[in-house]
Short mmCIF file of C-alpha atoms and ligand atoms in Angstrom, two decimals:
data_model
loop_
_atom_site.label_atom_id
_atom_site.label_comp_id
_atom_site.label_asym_id
_atom_site.label_seq_id
_atom_site.Cartn_x
_atom_site.Cartn_y
_atom_site.Cartn_z
CA MET A 28 14.23 -35.09 9.73
CA ASP A 29 13.35 -37.65 7.26
CA TYR A 30 11.31 -36.28 4.71
CA LYS A 31 9.90 -38.11 1.07
CA THR A 32 12.50 -37.21 -1.63
CA ILE A 33 11.05 -35.99 -5.08
CA ARG A 34 13.88 -36.77 -7.60
CA LEU A 35 14.15 -34.66 -11.06
CA LYS A 36 14.78 -35.97 -14.43
CA LYS A 37 18.32 -35.98 -15.64
CA GLY A 38 19.28 -32.30 -16.41
CA LYS A 39 16.37 -30.59 -14.71
CA GLU A 40 18.55 -29.67 -11.51
CA GLU A 41 20.17 -27.02 -13.64
CA SER A 42 17.61 -23.94 -12.24
CA LEU A 43 18.05 -25.27 -8.62
CA GLY A 44 21.69 -24.96 -9.21
CA ARG A 45 21.28 -21.28 -9.93
CA PHE A 46 18.55 -20.80 -6.73
CA HIS A 47 15.76 -20.14 -8.78
CA PRO A 48 13.01 -21.91 -6.30
CA TRP A 49 10.61 -23.75 -8.43
CA VAL A 50 10.29 -27.00 -9.55
CA PHE A 51 7.69 -27.77 -12.20
CA SER A 52 6.00 -30.31 -12.54
CA GLY A 53 7.12 -31.58 -15.77
CA ALA A 54 10.53 -31.70 -13.97
CA ILE A 55 9.77 -34.62 -11.52
CA ALA A 56 10.94 -38.39 -12.61
CA ASP A 57 9.73 -39.95 -9.38
CA LEU A 58 7.21 -38.69 -6.67
CA PRO A 59 7.08 -40.68 -3.95
CA ASP A 60 3.86 -42.17 -2.70
CA GLY A 61 1.78 -40.80 -0.35
CA ILE A 62 3.30 -37.39 -0.67
CA GLU A 63 0.01 -35.00 0.35
CA GLU A 64 0.03 -30.98 -0.82
CA GLY A 65 1.79 -28.85 1.78
CA ASP A 66 4.43 -31.25 3.04
CA ILE A 67 7.94 -30.42 3.39
CA VAL A 68 9.81 -32.49 0.90
CA ALA A 69 13.60 -33.21 -0.02
CA VAL A 70 14.52 -32.63 -3.66
CA SER A 71 17.38 -34.41 -5.46
CA ASP A 72 18.84 -34.82 -8.64
CA HIS A 73 18.56 -37.79 -11.21
CA SER A 74 21.46 -39.82 -9.18
CA GLY A 75 20.06 -38.78 -5.87
CA HIS A 76 22.56 -35.95 -4.66
CA HIS A 77 20.64 -33.56 -2.18
CA ILE A 78 19.50 -30.32 -3.55
CA GLY A 79 17.51 -28.74 -0.53
CA LEU A 80 14.50 -28.75 0.74
CA GLY A 81 10.47 -27.24 -0.22
CA HIS A 82 6.78 -27.18 0.11
CA TYR A 83 5.08 -29.43 -2.20
CA GLN A 84 1.84 -29.01 -3.65
CA ILE A 85 -0.52 -30.18 -6.91
CA GLY A 86 -0.01 -27.92 -10.17
CA SER A 87 2.26 -26.60 -12.49
CA ILE A 88 4.62 -25.03 -9.51
CA ALA A 89 5.17 -28.12 -8.02
CA VAL A 90 7.45 -27.65 -5.00
CA ARG A 91 8.88 -24.01 -3.60
CA MET A 92 12.09 -24.05 -2.41
CA LEU A 93 12.68 -23.14 1.09
CA THR A 94 16.35 -23.80 1.92
CA PHE A 95 19.36 -25.25 -0.26
CA GLY A 96 21.96 -27.52 0.79
CA ASP A 97 22.15 -28.42 4.43
CA GLU A 98 20.14 -25.67 5.83
CA PRO A 99 17.63 -27.79 7.99
CA VAL A 100 13.80 -26.35 8.23
CA ASP A 101 13.45 -26.69 11.46
CA ASP A 102 11.57 -24.78 14.71
CA THR A 103 13.89 -21.91 14.44
CA PHE A 104 13.66 -21.51 10.40
CA TYR A 105 10.49 -18.53 9.88
CA THR A 106 11.97 -17.45 13.09
CA SER A 107 15.26 -16.53 11.75
CA ARG A 108 13.69 -15.43 7.47
CA LEU A 109 11.19 -13.58 9.42
CA LYS A 110 14.02 -11.34 11.43
CA ALA A 111 16.29 -11.39 8.49
CA ALA A 112 13.38 -9.51 6.68
CA PHE A 113 12.01 -7.33 9.31
CA ARG A 114 15.98 -6.29 9.43
CA LEU A 115 16.19 -5.56 5.45
CA ARG A 116 12.92 -3.05 6.50
CA GLN A 117 14.47 -1.26 9.36
CA ALA A 118 17.71 -0.79 7.09
CA LEU A 119 15.36 0.33 4.41
CA GLY A 120 14.12 3.32 7.06
CA LEU A 121 10.34 2.24 6.58
CA LEU A 122 9.56 2.22 10.38
CA ARG A 123 9.28 5.97 11.37
CA PRO A 124 6.89 7.52 13.97
CA ASP A 125 5.42 8.88 10.61
CA ASN A 126 5.63 5.56 8.56
CA ASN A 127 4.30 1.60 10.16
CA ALA A 128 2.90 0.40 6.52
CA TYR A 129 5.35 -1.43 4.79
CA ARG A 130 5.65 -5.39 2.77
CA LEU A 131 7.20 -7.52 5.62
CA VAL A 132 7.73 -10.14 3.33
CA HIS A 133 7.75 -10.54 0.12
CA GLY A 134 7.68 -14.64 -1.25
CA GLU A 135 10.58 -15.33 -3.00
CA GLY A 136 12.15 -11.89 -2.76
CA ASP A 137 12.45 -12.96 0.83
CA PHE A 138 13.09 -16.71 0.61
CA LEU A 139 9.77 -17.58 1.97
CA PRO A 140 7.75 -18.61 -1.42
CA GLY A 141 4.43 -18.63 -1.41
CA LEU A 142 4.29 -16.22 1.78
CA VAL A 143 2.97 -12.54 1.85
CA VAL A 144 3.30 -10.31 5.14
CA ASP A 145 2.23 -6.79 4.78
CA VAL A 146 2.41 -4.71 8.17
CA TYR A 147 0.15 -1.68 9.36
CA GLY A 148 1.24 -0.88 12.75
CA THR A 149 0.57 -3.23 14.95
CA THR A 150 -1.30 -5.70 12.80
CA ALA A 151 0.42 -8.13 10.12
CA VAL A 152 -1.63 -9.27 7.50
CA LEU A 153 -0.65 -12.75 6.40
CA GLN A 154 -1.45 -14.33 3.22
CA ALA A 155 -0.59 -17.85 1.97
CA HIS A 156 -0.26 -18.26 -1.46
CA SER A 157 0.60 -22.06 -1.46
CA PRO A 158 -0.38 -25.22 1.12
CA GLY A 159 2.75 -25.37 2.83
CA MET A 160 2.21 -22.12 4.21
CA HIS A 161 -1.33 -22.35 4.87
CA PHE A 162 -0.12 -24.92 7.24
CA SER A 163 2.62 -23.09 8.86
CA ARG A 164 0.49 -20.20 9.70
CA ASP A 165 0.09 -20.83 13.54
CA VAL A 166 3.89 -21.20 13.55
CA ILE A 167 4.66 -18.02 11.28
CA ALA A 168 2.12 -15.94 13.41
CA ARG A 169 3.63 -16.67 16.55
CA ALA A 170 7.41 -15.70 15.20
CA LEU A 171 5.75 -12.58 13.81
CA THR A 172 4.61 -11.46 17.31
CA GLY A 173 8.39 -12.63 18.49
CA ILE A 174 10.31 -10.25 16.15
CA ASP A 175 11.92 -7.40 18.80
CA GLY A 176 11.21 -4.31 17.94
CA ALA A 177 8.20 -5.19 14.97
CA GLY A 178 5.71 -4.31 17.37
CA ILE A 179 2.93 -6.80 15.84
CA GLU A 180 0.55 -7.75 17.79
CA ASN A 181 -2.24 -8.89 15.77
CA VAL A 182 -2.14 -11.19 12.68
CA TYR A 183 -5.15 -11.67 10.59
CA TYR A 184 -5.11 -14.28 8.24
CA LYS A 185 -6.41 -13.60 4.69
CA SER A 186 -5.76 -16.54 2.57
CA GLU A 187 -9.32 -16.99 1.12
CA THR A 188 -8.59 -15.74 -2.41
CA THR A 189 -5.08 -16.16 -2.54
CA LEU A 190 -4.77 -20.26 -1.92
CA PRO A 191 -5.15 -22.82 -5.25
CA TYR A 192 -8.63 -24.25 -4.90
CA LYS A 193 -8.69 -27.18 -6.31
CA ALA A 194 -6.76 -28.01 -3.55
CA ARG A 195 -9.56 -27.77 -1.17
CA LEU A 196 -8.16 -26.23 2.21
CA ASP A 197 -11.34 -23.83 2.81
CA PRO A 198 -9.21 -21.56 4.32
CA GLN A 199 -10.91 -18.59 6.63
CA ASN A 200 -10.16 -15.03 6.87
CA ASP A 201 -9.57 -14.58 10.54
CA TYR A 202 -7.22 -13.18 13.60
CA ILE A 203 -4.85 -15.99 14.47
CA ILE A 204 -3.31 -13.65 17.13
CA GLY A 205 -5.10 -10.87 18.68
CA SER A 206 -7.66 -8.97 17.39
CA TYR A 207 -9.34 -5.77 15.77
CA SER A 208 -6.94 -2.75 16.69
CA THR A 209 -6.90 0.84 14.99
CA ASP A 210 -7.18 0.57 10.92
CA VAL A 211 -5.44 3.92 10.46
CA ALA A 212 -1.78 2.93 8.86
CA LYS A 213 0.74 5.90 8.28
CA GLU A 214 2.79 6.14 4.84
CA ASN A 215 5.37 8.71 4.87
CA GLY A 216 3.36 11.41 7.29
CA LEU A 217 -0.34 10.54 5.77
CA LYS A 218 -2.83 8.66 7.31
CA PHE A 219 -5.05 5.70 5.81
CA HIS A 220 -7.55 3.45 6.67
CA VAL A 221 -6.50 0.04 5.64
CA ASP A 222 -9.76 -2.55 5.51
CA TRP A 223 -7.60 -6.03 5.33
CA LEU A 224 -11.02 -7.49 6.74
CA LYS A 225 -12.69 -6.71 3.22
CA GLY A 226 -10.77 -4.66 1.21
CA GLN A 227 -8.50 -6.04 -1.83
CA LYS A 228 -5.51 -7.79 -1.41
CA THR A 229 -4.19 -7.25 2.23
CA GLY A 230 -6.01 -3.73 2.53
CA PHE A 231 -3.93 -1.54 0.78
CA PHE A 232 -1.40 -0.99 -1.84
CA VAL A 233 2.03 -0.67 -0.20
CA ASP A 234 3.79 -1.08 -3.34
CA GLN A 235 3.19 2.42 -4.42
CA ARG A 236 4.73 4.29 -1.74
CA ASP A 237 7.93 5.80 -3.76
CA ASN A 238 5.80 6.54 -6.83
CA ARG A 239 2.92 8.16 -4.75
CA MET A 240 5.50 10.61 -3.24
CA LEU A 241 7.00 11.25 -6.57
CA LEU A 242 3.44 12.30 -7.67
CA GLN A 243 3.49 14.52 -4.59
CA GLN A 244 6.48 16.45 -6.59
CA TYR A 245 4.50 16.88 -9.56
CA ALA A 246 1.02 17.94 -8.28
CA SER A 247 1.49 21.48 -7.30
CA GLY A 248 -0.84 24.01 -9.38
CA ARG A 249 -1.98 21.01 -11.62
CA SER A 250 -5.52 19.27 -11.67
CA VAL A 251 -5.17 15.65 -11.35
CA LEU A 252 -7.01 12.76 -12.46
CA ASN A 253 -6.22 9.49 -10.35
CA MET A 254 -7.87 6.32 -12.39
CA PHE A 255 -8.74 3.15 -10.29
CA CYS A 256 -8.01 5.16 -7.26
CA TYR A 257 -9.16 2.26 -4.54
CA THR A 258 -7.94 3.83 -1.48
CA GLY A 259 -7.09 7.29 -2.71
CA GLY A 260 -3.26 6.50 -2.16
CA PHE A 261 -2.22 8.39 -4.93
CA SER A 262 -5.18 11.85 -4.29
CA VAL A 263 -4.08 12.01 -0.78
CA TYR A 264 -0.30 12.63 -1.70
CA ALA A 265 -1.47 14.81 -4.60
CA MET A 266 -3.15 17.17 -2.12
CA ARG A 267 -0.20 17.56 0.11
CA GLY A 268 1.51 18.39 -2.97
CA ASP A 269 -0.71 21.28 -3.49
CA ALA A 270 -2.72 20.47 -6.22
CA LEU A 271 -5.54 22.36 -7.90
CA LYS A 272 -8.32 19.70 -7.85
CA VAL A 273 -8.05 16.32 -7.60
CA HIS A 274 -10.46 13.82 -9.14
CA SER A 275 -10.70 10.16 -8.07
CA VAL A 276 -12.41 7.47 -10.10
CA ASP A 277 -12.85 3.61 -9.61
CA SER A 278 -15.60 1.36 -10.62
CA SER A 279 -15.87 -0.31 -6.34
CA ALA A 280 -18.44 1.94 -4.36
CA LYS A 281 -16.65 0.45 -1.69
CA ALA A 282 -13.40 2.06 -2.63
CA ILE A 283 -14.97 5.73 -3.76
CA THR A 284 -16.34 5.69 0.06
CA LEU A 285 -12.74 4.67 1.50
CA THR A 286 -11.08 7.43 -0.74
CA ARG A 287 -13.32 9.88 0.36
CA ALA A 288 -12.63 8.69 3.97
CA ASN A 289 -9.33 8.55 3.67
CA VAL A 290 -8.98 12.45 2.17
CA GLU A 291 -11.65 13.48 4.92
CA LEU A 292 -8.65 12.12 7.66
CA ASN A 293 -5.61 13.92 6.12
CA PHE A 294 -7.68 17.17 4.68
CA PRO A 295 -10.86 17.63 6.65
CA GLY A 296 -13.39 19.85 4.70
CA ASP A 297 -10.75 20.35 1.55
CA GLN A 298 -13.40 21.16 -1.08
CA ARG A 299 -10.59 20.47 -3.91
CA HIS A 300 -11.20 16.62 -4.58
CA GLU A 301 -14.00 14.51 -5.72
CA ALA A 302 -14.74 10.96 -6.35
CA PHE A 303 -16.72 9.12 -8.58
CA ALA A 304 -17.84 5.31 -8.70
CA GLU A 305 -17.36 4.73 -12.36
CA ASP A 306 -15.88 2.13 -14.86
CA ALA A 307 -12.77 3.98 -16.06
CA PHE A 308 -12.99 3.60 -19.78
CA LYS A 309 -16.61 4.72 -19.49
CA TYR A 310 -15.24 8.05 -17.57
CA LEU A 311 -12.18 8.55 -19.93
CA SER A 312 -14.72 8.30 -22.62
CA ALA A 313 -16.80 10.93 -21.41
CA ALA A 314 -14.31 13.31 -20.34
CA LYS A 315 -13.65 16.60 -21.69
CA LYS A 316 -10.10 17.25 -23.10
CA ASP A 317 -7.77 19.62 -21.57
CA ILE A 318 -8.80 19.56 -18.37
CA TYR A 319 -6.35 17.48 -16.40
CA ASP A 320 -2.99 17.72 -16.72
CA LEU A 321 -1.70 14.90 -14.41
CA ILE A 322 -3.46 11.55 -14.85
CA ILE A 323 -2.66 8.77 -12.84
CA LEU A 324 -3.59 4.85 -14.35
CA ASP A 325 -2.98 2.54 -11.77
CA PRO A 326 -5.10 -0.45 -13.74
CA PRO A 327 -5.64 -4.09 -11.99
CA ALA A 328 -3.57 -6.71 -13.78
CA PHE A 329 -5.12 -7.44 -17.01
CA ALA A 330 -3.35 -10.46 -17.44
CA LYS A 331 -3.44 -12.95 -14.54
CA HIS A 332 -2.05 -15.50 -16.18
CA ARG A 333 0.56 -15.61 -19.43
CA SER A 334 -2.89 -16.84 -21.64
CA ALA A 335 -4.40 -13.32 -20.79
CA LEU A 336 -1.02 -11.42 -22.50
CA ARG A 337 -2.53 -10.23 -25.90
CA ASN A 338 -6.02 -8.93 -24.67
CA ALA A 339 -3.93 -7.19 -21.68
CA LEU A 340 -1.26 -5.35 -23.48
CA ILE A 341 -4.23 -4.14 -26.10
CA GLY A 342 -6.19 -2.87 -22.65
CA TYR A 343 -2.99 -1.00 -21.92
CA ARG A 344 -3.10 0.46 -25.22
CA ARG A 345 -6.35 1.70 -25.52
CA LEU A 346 -6.40 3.19 -21.73
CA ASN A 347 -3.51 4.81 -22.43
CA ALA A 348 -4.43 6.28 -25.91
CA ARG A 349 -7.56 7.58 -24.10
CA ALA A 350 -5.12 9.73 -21.75
CA PHE A 351 -2.96 11.03 -24.35
CA GLU A 352 -5.74 11.64 -26.12
CA LEU A 353 -7.42 13.70 -23.06
CA ILE A 354 -3.99 15.11 -20.74
CA ALA A 355 -3.85 19.09 -21.34
CA PRO A 356 -0.64 20.29 -23.49
CA GLY A 357 2.48 19.95 -20.78
CA GLY A 358 0.54 17.50 -18.88
CA ILE A 359 2.12 14.64 -16.90
CA LEU A 360 0.87 10.91 -16.96
CA PHE A 361 1.61 8.87 -14.38
CA THR A 362 0.86 4.96 -16.11
CA PHE A 363 1.54 1.82 -14.20
CA SER A 364 1.14 -2.17 -15.01
CA CYS A 365 1.22 -4.55 -12.06
CA SER A 366 0.67 -7.78 -14.68
CA GLN A 367 3.28 -9.98 -13.87
CA ALA A 368 2.84 -11.59 -16.93
CA VAL A 369 3.66 -8.21 -18.87
CA SER A 370 7.11 -7.74 -19.21
CA ARG A 371 8.39 -4.09 -19.05
CA GLU A 372 9.12 -3.89 -22.79
CA GLN A 373 5.63 -5.22 -23.77
CA PHE A 374 4.39 -2.60 -21.23
CA ARG A 375 6.74 0.41 -22.62
CA LEU A 376 5.38 -0.53 -26.38
CA ALA A 377 2.05 -0.69 -25.46
CA VAL A 378 2.37 2.71 -24.41
CA PHE A 379 4.42 3.69 -27.26
CA SER A 380 1.79 2.40 -29.59
CA ALA A 381 -0.60 4.56 -27.18
CA ALA A 382 1.54 7.63 -27.95
CA ALA A 383 2.06 7.19 -31.26
CA GLN A 384 -1.86 6.86 -32.25
CA SER A 385 -2.11 9.94 -30.54
CA GLY A 386 0.48 11.91 -32.43
CA ARG A 387 1.44 13.81 -29.60
CA ARG A 388 4.99 14.90 -28.55
CA VAL A 389 5.81 12.24 -25.14
CA ARG A 390 9.00 11.93 -23.46
CA ILE A 391 9.87 9.14 -20.72
CA LEU A 392 10.90 11.32 -17.56
CA HIS A 393 11.35 8.54 -15.18
CA GLN A 394 10.82 4.43 -15.23
CA LEU A 395 9.49 3.01 -12.38
CA THR A 396 9.29 0.23 -10.06
CA GLN A 397 8.32 -1.32 -7.09
CA PRO A 398 9.90 -0.64 -3.87
CA ALA A 399 12.74 -2.19 -1.86
CA ASP A 400 10.28 -3.47 0.67
CA HIS A 401 9.21 -6.04 -2.64
CA PRO A 402 12.39 -7.46 -2.35
CA ILE A 403 13.37 -9.09 -6.14
CA ASN A 404 15.09 -12.46 -5.85
CA ILE A 405 17.98 -11.89 -8.59
CA TYR A 406 17.34 -15.65 -9.04
CA HIS A 407 13.59 -15.73 -9.33
CA PRO A 408 12.93 -12.64 -11.95
CA GLU A 409 9.49 -13.56 -11.93
CA GLY A 410 9.32 -11.64 -8.40
CA GLU A 411 9.42 -8.55 -10.38
CA TYR A 412 5.68 -7.32 -11.31
CA LEU A 413 5.48 -3.70 -11.57
CA LYS A 414 6.14 -1.05 -13.86
CA GLY A 415 5.52 2.40 -14.16
CA LEU A 416 6.40 5.26 -16.68
CA ILE A 417 5.95 8.85 -15.98
CA LEU A 418 5.54 10.51 -18.83
CA TYR A 419 5.60 14.55 -20.61
CA VAL A 420 3.26 15.18 -22.64
CA GLU A 421 3.14 17.98 -25.21
N1 LIG B 13 -4.07 3.13 -7.38
C1 LIG B 13 -4.15 2.66 -6.00
C2 LIG B 13 -4.50 0.65 -6.70
C3 LIG B 13 -5.45 0.01 -7.64
S1 LIG B 13 -5.76 -1.24 -7.70
C4 LIG B 13 -3.35 2.40 -5.39
O1 LIG B 13 -2.49 3.08 -4.91
O2 LIG B 13 -3.51 1.50 -3.80
C5 LIG B 13 -6.93 -1.38 -8.61
C6 LIG B 13 -8.60 -0.99 -8.99
O3 LIG B 13 -9.01 -0.90 -10.16
C7 LIG B 13 -9.12 -1.56 -7.64
O4 LIG B 13 -10.04 -1.10 -6.39
C8 LIG B 13 -10.79 -1.71 -8.46
O5 LIG B 13 -11.69 -1.61 -7.89
C9 LIG B 13 -10.53 -0.80 -9.64
N2 LIG B 13 -10.94 -0.93 -11.13
C10 LIG B 13 -11.09 -2.41 -11.49
N3 LIG B 13 -11.62 -2.25 -12.61
C11 LIG B 13 -12.17 -1.17 -12.78
C12 LIG B 13 -12.46 -0.71 -14.24
N4 LIG B 13 -12.65 -1.01 -14.94
N5 LIG B 13 -12.88 0.77 -13.76
C13 LIG B 13 -12.75 1.72 -13.08
N6 LIG B 13 -11.99 0.60 -11.77
C14 LIG B 13 -11.44 -0.38 -11.96
#
């Protein structure tokens, strides 16, 4: 296949030489005529040596590399990448009778930049973050249903909010293959309604699976406050871990309905759980001291971009400071940041400042991250986004 070639400025091939998968627009010497968003392009160094193939788009990240060297992007490209991604999830032990919710494709972490696929039983939810992946959605959907052993029958496309607005691709959320089947997925033996049609992201945050399991171990006999509960994932695990009571809070009324439904699905009629549709900061400022001895703070990304970093760090500090003020002595705080723009050190520093402000004695018990089905390509450290601390507060 012949592709148009993007030639880089002198020296700008270095990061690609280390397999970093992005070409920034500032690194480009010549943009060929007639190139369109979503095209597959060849990338060469300044003297014309071929580096690899990638998806072109307008914006600061101009090319997302699909292959390096001579590897082609042919008919079998998506099939072989997806099969390899599936083999990894099998090796991770994520496909079991009691677990069928997992991330099958984590963008650069699976050498498919711009693509996210989450699987819930027989349904895969496909999310394109680049025009190139948008244009390839049918091929990808067919390749997904062709993975032996994955049992994927339905592919739902959900990219209305993830594609660059300026590309004017006007994507429609809809099934590419199959149709609605059960919306109940299993995670570590617990059942969850997953609303991929109207829910946030692909409908569920599979990235907290391991951390929820850890929470279960700490829940026994504790009074739990699950802030930013969304589908109630942490709440349901806390209940299985024999929590005394569990309060779930989210500002979205839909999230609260979903949380109640998920608690009911696993623990019908259980009176230990209550859910509140309220703003987190409001709830925390009104809450009484010492009634909770296990608090989870899993807010949405406070910094969606680098420009919002300063305010995000202030937000994390304020939120955590309030939790330190409230939590009963001997309490355990699970605190997270999913902002990619906030580094592990910056987050820890924000939590440190909050602890210092409260004057409590605080120790770090665990340092948490994203699970193995959200692998980080070692040449693409930007793929690391989830950070968490489990703290013991005296
Ligand atoms: N802990 C969840 C994921 C949290 S996602 C899980 O394990 O699946 C973040 C949630 O925060 C969303 O459900 C969103 O509705 C909620 N949220 C955003 N801003 C909020 C605010 N100011 N107060 C309370 N909840 C908020």
